[in-house]
mmCIF file of C-alpha atoms and ligand atoms in Angstrom:
data_model
loop_
_atom_site.group_PDB
_atom_site.id
_atom_site.type_symbol
_atom_site.label_atom_id
_atom_site.label_comp_id
_atom_site.label_asym_id
_atom_site.label_seq_id
_atom_site.Cartn_x
_atom_site.Cartn_y
_atom_site.Cartn_z
ATOM 1 C CA MET A 979 -72.395 20.902 79.188
ATOM 2 C CA SER A 980 -72.352 24.038 77.288
ATOM 3 C CA ARG A 981 -73.259 24.380 73.636
ATOM 4 C CA ASP A 982 -69.702 25.409 73.333
ATOM 5 C CA THR A 983 -68.135 22.240 74.792
ATOM 6 C CA ILE A 984 -65.734 20.539 72.775
ATOM 7 C CA THR A 985 -65.401 16.925 72.583
ATOM 8 C CA ILE A 986 -62.343 15.320 71.250
ATOM 9 C CA ALA A 987 -61.966 11.696 70.039
ATOM 10 C CA LEU A 988 -58.419 10.312 70.783
ATOM 11 C CA THR A 989 -57.020 6.991 69.608
ATOM 12 C CA LYS A 990 -55.990 4.688 72.205
ATOM 13 C CA GLY A 991 -52.465 2.853 72.299
ATOM 14 C CA ARG A 992 -49.317 4.426 70.874
ATOM 15 C CA ILE A 993 -50.991 7.233 69.290
ATOM 16 C CA LEU A 994 -52.439 8.398 72.546
ATOM 17 C CA LYS A 995 -49.119 8.233 74.247
ATOM 18 C CA GLU A 996 -47.854 10.488 71.606
ATOM 19 C CA THR A 997 -50.821 12.772 71.774
ATOM 20 C CA LEU A 998 -50.893 13.644 75.512
ATOM 21 C CA PRO A 999 -47.861 15.617 75.224
ATOM 22 C CA LEU A 1000 -49.366 17.679 72.232
ATOM 23 C CA LEU A 1001 -52.384 18.348 74.161
ATOM 24 C CA ALA A 1002 -50.663 19.292 77.133
ATOM 25 C CA ALA A 1003 -48.539 21.870 75.114
ATOM 26 C CA ALA A 1004 -51.898 23.243 73.701
ATOM 27 C CA GLY A 1005 -53.021 23.647 77.340
ATOM 28 C CA ILE A 1006 -55.118 20.645 77.578
ATOM 29 C CA GLU A 1007 -54.566 17.890 80.277
ATOM 30 C CA PRO A 1008 -56.856 15.101 81.203
ATOM 31 C CA ALA A 1009 -58.410 15.476 84.786
ATOM 32 C CA GLU A 1010 -57.153 12.059 85.682
ATOM 33 C CA ASP A 1011 -54.789 9.331 84.369
ATOM 34 C CA ILE A 1012 -56.047 8.615 81.000
ATOM 35 C CA GLN A 1013 -53.532 5.981 80.195
ATOM 36 C CA THR A 1014 -54.260 3.665 83.108
ATOM 37 C CA SER A 1015 -57.862 4.277 83.663
ATOM 38 C CA ARG A 1016 -60.601 1.873 82.206
ATOM 39 C CA LYS A 1017 -62.643 4.888 81.635
ATOM 40 C CA LEU A 1018 -63.441 6.008 78.031
ATOM 41 C CA LEU A 1019 -64.891 9.528 78.671
ATOM 42 C CA PHE A 1020 -62.797 11.985 80.603
ATOM 43 C CA ALA A 1021 -63.092 15.734 81.777
ATOM 44 C CA SER A 1022 -60.125 18.165 81.183
ATOM 45 C CA ASN A 1023 -58.465 20.818 82.936
ATOM 46 C CA ARG A 1024 -60.447 23.013 80.691
ATOM 47 C CA ASP A 1025 -64.157 23.213 81.678
ATOM 48 C CA GLN A 1026 -65.209 23.127 77.966
ATOM 49 C CA VAL A 1027 -63.099 20.145 76.634
ATOM 50 C CA ARG A 1028 -63.745 16.657 77.150
ATOM 51 C CA LEU A 1029 -61.849 13.873 75.882
ATOM 52 C CA LEU A 1030 -62.838 10.299 74.536
ATOM 53 C CA VAL A 1031 -60.640 7.177 74.184
ATOM 54 C CA LEU A 1032 -61.657 5.000 71.413
ATOM 55 C CA ARG A 1033 -60.343 2.564 69.067
ATOM 56 C CA GLY A 1034 -58.566 4.432 65.988
ATOM 57 C CA SER A 1035 -61.119 3.034 63.500
ATOM 58 C CA ASP A 1036 -63.983 4.342 65.544
ATOM 59 C CA VAL A 1037 -62.709 8.085 65.780
ATOM 60 C CA PRO A 1038 -63.795 8.758 62.035
ATOM 61 C CA THR A 1039 -67.261 7.675 63.056
ATOM 62 C CA TYR A 1040 -67.633 9.552 66.282
ATOM 63 C CA VAL A 1041 -66.216 12.771 64.292
ATOM 64 C CA ARG A 1042 -68.569 12.254 61.265
ATOM 65 C CA HIS A 1043 -71.721 11.909 63.625
ATOM 66 C CA GLY A 1044 -70.798 15.048 65.416
ATOM 67 C CA VAL A 1045 -70.603 12.942 68.768
ATOM 68 C CA ALA A 1046 -66.907 14.133 68.714
ATOM 69 C CA ASP A 1047 -66.305 17.709 67.444
ATOM 70 C CA MET A 1048 -62.680 16.761 66.514
ATOM 71 C CA GLY A 1049 -60.607 13.446 66.671
ATOM 72 C CA ILE A 1050 -57.133 12.394 66.440
ATOM 73 C CA ALA A 1051 -56.683 9.308 64.203
ATOM 74 C CA GLY A 1052 -53.924 7.697 61.982
ATOM 75 C CA LYS A 1053 -53.858 8.670 58.122
ATOM 76 C CA ASP A 1054 -54.065 4.711 57.712
ATOM 77 C CA ILE A 1055 -57.478 4.755 59.379
ATOM 78 C CA LEU A 1056 -58.754 7.779 57.345
ATOM 79 C CA LEU A 1057 -57.494 6.434 53.940
ATOM 80 C CA GLU A 1058 -59.396 3.084 54.716
ATOM 81 C CA ASN A 1059 -62.484 4.836 55.974
ATOM 82 C CA ASN A 1060 -62.687 7.716 53.468
ATOM 83 C CA GLY A 1061 -62.771 11.019 54.682
ATOM 84 C CA ALA A 1062 -66.536 12.147 53.848
ATOM 85 C CA GLY A 1063 -67.824 14.388 56.482
ATOM 86 C CA LEU A 1064 -64.697 15.339 58.079
ATOM 87 C CA TYR A 1065 -62.142 18.024 57.377
ATOM 88 C CA GLU A 1066 -58.500 16.814 57.884
ATOM 89 C CA LEU A 1067 -57.210 19.918 59.255
ATOM 90 C CA LEU A 1068 -53.682 19.101 60.739
ATOM 91 C CA ASP A 1069 -50.661 16.563 60.235
ATOM 92 C CA LEU A 1070 -49.640 16.195 63.856
ATOM 93 C CA GLY A 1071 -46.413 14.488 62.546
ATOM 94 C CA ILE A 1072 -46.552 11.827 65.597
ATOM 95 C CA ALA A 1073 -46.889 7.984 65.261
ATOM 96 C CA ARG A 1074 -44.985 7.929 61.935
ATOM 97 C CA CYS A 1075 -44.892 4.869 59.966
ATOM 98 C CA ARG A 1076 -45.246 3.508 56.753
ATOM 99 C CA LEU A 1077 -48.044 1.418 54.964
ATOM 100 C CA MET A 1078 -46.548 -1.047 52.792
ATOM 101 C CA THR A 1079 -46.985 -4.364 50.744
ATOM 102 C CA ALA A 1080 -44.768 -6.995 52.086
ATOM 103 C CA GLY A 1081 -44.097 -10.685 51.040
ATOM 104 C CA LEU A 1082 -41.875 -13.508 51.698
ATOM 105 C CA VAL A 1083 -38.040 -12.802 51.658
ATOM 106 C CA GLY A 1084 -36.984 -13.747 48.074
ATOM 107 C CA GLN A 1085 -40.288 -15.151 46.963
ATOM 108 C CA ALA A 1086 -41.153 -13.749 43.363
ATOM 109 C CA GLN A 1087 -44.587 -12.502 43.112
ATOM 110 C CA PRO A 1088 -46.844 -14.948 41.323
ATOM 111 C CA VAL A 1089 -47.734 -14.049 37.835
ATOM 112 C CA GLY A 1090 -51.712 -13.359 37.422
ATOM 113 C CA ARG A 1091 -54.150 -13.040 40.183
ATOM 114 C CA ILE A 1092 -52.711 -12.865 43.702
ATOM 115 C CA VAL A 1093 -54.126 -12.931 47.327
ATOM 116 C CA VAL A 1094 -53.427 -10.103 49.699
ATOM 117 C CA ALA A 1095 -54.440 -10.345 53.309
ATOM 118 C CA THR A 1096 -54.874 -7.300 55.280
ATOM 119 C CA LYS A 1097 -57.145 -5.360 57.723
ATOM 120 C CA PHE A 1098 -56.767 -2.497 55.357
ATOM 121 C CA VAL A 1099 -59.231 -3.885 52.766
ATOM 122 C CA ASN A 1100 -60.081 -0.723 51.003
ATOM 123 C CA ILE A 1101 -56.579 0.767 50.744
ATOM 124 C CA ALA A 1102 -55.324 -2.838 49.240
ATOM 125 C CA ARG A 1103 -57.963 -2.950 46.843
ATOM 126 C CA ARG A 1104 -57.447 0.504 45.610
ATOM 127 C CA PHE A 1105 -53.753 -0.037 45.299
ATOM 128 C CA MET A 1106 -53.819 -3.170 43.441
ATOM 129 C CA ALA A 1107 -56.536 -1.655 41.234
ATOM 130 C CA GLU A 1108 -53.979 1.335 40.494
ATOM 131 C CA ARG A 1109 -51.383 -1.222 39.705
ATOM 132 C CA GLY A 1110 -53.501 -3.072 37.299
ATOM 133 C CA GLN A 1111 -52.938 -6.317 39.674
ATOM 134 C CA GLN A 1112 -55.980 -8.658 39.899
ATOM 135 C CA ALA A 1113 -56.005 -9.613 43.636
ATOM 136 C CA ASP A 1114 -58.359 -11.246 45.927
ATOM 137 C CA ILE A 1115 -58.459 -9.637 49.156
ATOM 138 C CA VAL A 1116 -58.565 -11.497 52.356
ATOM 139 C CA LYS A 1117 -59.678 -9.510 55.525
ATOM 140 C CA LEU A 1118 -57.822 -10.302 58.785
ATOM 141 C CA TYR A 1119 -58.059 -8.451 61.993
ATOM 142 C CA GLY A 1120 -54.370 -8.726 63.042
ATOM 143 C CA ALA A 1121 -51.080 -10.693 62.880
ATOM 144 C CA MET A 1122 -51.183 -10.096 59.172
ATOM 145 C CA GLU A 1123 -47.435 -10.931 58.750
ATOM 146 C CA LEU A 1124 -48.536 -14.918 59.542
ATOM 147 C CA ALA A 1125 -50.535 -15.083 56.331
ATOM 148 C CA PRO A 1126 -47.908 -15.563 53.817
ATOM 149 C CA LEU A 1127 -45.845 -17.663 55.985
ATOM 150 C CA MET A 1128 -48.871 -19.962 56.295
ATOM 151 C CA GLY A 1129 -49.702 -19.874 52.508
ATOM 152 C CA LEU A 1130 -52.847 -17.976 53.154
ATOM 153 C CA ALA A 1131 -51.824 -15.002 51.054
ATOM 154 C CA ASP A 1132 -49.104 -13.777 48.530
ATOM 155 C CA LEU A 1133 -48.680 -10.384 50.039
ATOM 156 C CA ILE A 1134 -49.871 -8.442 52.978
ATOM 157 C CA VAL A 1135 -50.634 -4.823 53.290
ATOM 158 C CA ASP A 1136 -49.821 -3.324 56.781
ATOM 159 C CA ILE A 1137 -47.891 -0.904 58.929
ATOM 160 C CA VAL A 1138 -44.427 -0.748 59.039
ATOM 161 C CA ASP A 1139 -42.807 0.920 61.805
ATOM 162 C CA SER A 1140 -39.209 -0.364 62.942
ATOM 163 C CA GLY A 1141 -39.539 -3.676 60.270
ATOM 164 C CA ASN A 1142 -38.885 -6.020 63.224
ATOM 165 C CA THR A 1143 -42.232 -7.724 63.055
ATOM 166 C CA LEU A 1144 -41.758 -8.276 59.108
ATOM 167 C CA LYS A 1145 -37.984 -9.445 59.756
ATOM 168 C CA ALA A 1146 -39.283 -11.942 62.697
ATOM 169 C CA ASN A 1147 -41.551 -13.528 60.272
ATOM 170 C CA GLY A 1148 -39.531 -14.146 57.266
ATOM 171 C CA LEU A 1149 -40.990 -11.164 55.303
ATOM 172 C CA GLU A 1150 -39.637 -8.331 53.494
ATOM 173 C CA PRO A 1151 -41.061 -4.795 52.402
ATOM 174 C CA ARG A 1152 -42.062 -4.204 48.822
ATOM 175 C CA GLU A 1153 -43.871 -1.279 47.941
ATOM 176 C CA LEU A 1154 -44.826 1.946 49.807
ATOM 177 C CA ILE A 1155 -48.213 2.705 49.856
ATOM 178 C CA ALA A 1156 -48.216 5.848 51.897
ATOM 179 C CA GLY A 1157 -46.315 7.581 54.716
ATOM 180 C CA ILE A 1158 -48.435 7.668 57.954
ATOM 181 C CA SER A 1159 -48.972 10.041 60.630
ATOM 182 C CA SER A 1160 -51.700 11.178 62.925
ATOM 183 C CA ARG A 1161 -54.094 13.754 61.900
ATOM 184 C CA LEU A 1162 -56.454 16.013 63.379
ATOM 185 C CA VAL A 1163 -60.064 15.918 61.911
ATOM 186 C CA VAL A 1164 -62.904 18.100 62.718
ATOM 187 C CA ASN A 1165 -66.513 17.630 62.037
ATOM 188 C CA ARG A 1166 -67.669 20.077 59.169
ATOM 189 C CA ALA A 1167 -70.912 21.214 61.144
ATOM 190 C CA SER A 1168 -68.875 21.780 64.355
ATOM 191 C CA LEU A 1169 -66.410 23.815 62.445
ATOM 192 C CA LYS A 1170 -69.201 26.097 61.450
ATOM 193 C CA MET A 1171 -71.415 26.086 64.781
ATOM 194 C CA LYS A 1172 -68.645 26.014 67.264
ATOM 195 C CA HIS A 1173 -66.210 28.145 65.018
ATOM 196 C CA GLN A 1174 -64.699 30.063 67.791
ATOM 197 C CA PRO A 1175 -63.383 27.188 70.086
ATOM 198 C CA VAL A 1176 -62.778 24.807 67.303
ATOM 199 C CA GLN A 1177 -60.827 27.177 65.468
ATOM 200 C CA ALA A 1178 -58.857 28.492 68.686
ATOM 201 C CA LEU A 1179 -57.846 24.518 69.420
ATOM 202 C CA VAL A 1180 -56.785 24.082 65.938
ATOM 203 C CA GLU A 1181 -54.588 27.156 66.037
ATOM 204 C CA SER A 1182 -52.922 26.071 69.407
ATOM 205 C CA LEU A 1183 -52.219 22.492 68.100
ATOM 206 C CA ALA A 1184 -51.164 24.111 64.883
ATOM 207 C CA ALA A 1185 -48.456 26.151 66.910
ATOM 208 C CA VAL A 1186 -47.343 23.258 68.921
ATOM 209 C CA VAL A 1187 -46.792 21.195 65.944
ATOM 210 C CA ALA A 1188 -44.952 23.914 64.444
ATOM 211 C CA ALA A 1189 -42.716 24.839 67.352
ATOM 212 C CA PRO A 1190 -39.166 23.267 67.396
ATOM 213 C CA ALA A 1191 -39.030 20.300 69.483
ATOM 214 C CA PRO A 1192 -37.584 21.284 72.849
HETATM 215 C C1 LIG B 127 -48.408 -2.923 63.987
HETATM 216 C C2 LIG B 127 -48.340 -3.436 62.680
HETATM 217 C C3 LIG B 127 -47.367 -4.487 62.501
HETATM 218 C C4 LIG B 127 -46.366 -3.923 63.532
HETATM 219 C C5 LIG B 127 -45.191 -3.351 63.008
HETATM 220 O O1 LIG B 127 -48.936 -3.645 64.676
HETATM 221 O O2 LIG B 127 -49.755 -4.307 62.319
HETATM 222 O O3 LIG B 127 -47.768 -5.750 62.900
HETATM 223 O O4 LIG B 127 -46.944 -2.889 64.211
HETATM 224 O O5 LIG B 127 -44.187 -2.484 63.602
HETATM 225 P P1 LIG B 127 -42.660 -2.611 63.505
HETATM 226 O O6 LIG B 127 -42.588 -2.532 61.964
HETATM 227 O O7 LIG B 127 -42.133 -1.891 64.356
HETATM 228 O O8 LIG B 127 -42.506 -4.443 63.969
HETATM 229 P P2 LIG B 127 -49.424 -3.347 66.193
HETATM 230 O O9 LIG B 127 -48.582 -3.756 67.243
HETATM 231 O O10 LIG B 127 -49.630 -1.664 66.440
HETATM 232 O O11 LIG B 127 -50.916 -3.966 66.615
HETATM 233 P P3 LIG B 127 -52.116 -4.254 65.742
HETATM 234 O O12 LIG B 127 -51.731 -5.390 64.858
HETATM 235 O O13 LIG B 127 -53.159 -4.296 66.426
HETATM 236 O O14 LIG B 127 -52.337 -3.174 64.576
#
């Protein structure tokens, strides 16, 4: 591995599916089938580019520590994990969805302190504080939509895409917290120390994103 090798941390799942065509258009293809392999570190068709496949919430950590020079992660993850040590250089416009509050259909919000269930505890805490709404935040790791139905919480903060999961669980969207899409983040030191290859890659991805859809 040369000093100019670039390591890119990718987010597995839906984001990965939408990332691969962007990378391919920028001239980077994994050396093997990244979506079916159980491996987590991949060579690519470019000698000096390798790819990691991570849980989205781990991408900022790998990039912050410089283990990956750059990464692709949802804005929800970046908002939750604070972007310290990272430059967010590009909105890739993929995996678009909304981060919202949601509650039981037709149920008025209780007066006073409320309970909010979410895996986005930092975002939820900030949002409630900005609203001047007193709230206890309950951390969950998934299936947030069950919480209001089961009386664990008055509201949830979660990703909404089609809205089908909310609907199927008797919930309705309430307030929009943020529009979400995947972002390219770069380690600050890598941008200085590996300026030429990092900048070249950022520019090719920027060109792909700016190009009209085929
Ligand atoms: C996300 C989110 C919702 C669902 C929303 O979960 O947490 O449950 O998608 O999508 P919809 O509005 O189209 O129904 P995901 O399936 O990504 O799994 P996760 O709980 O692991 O995040």
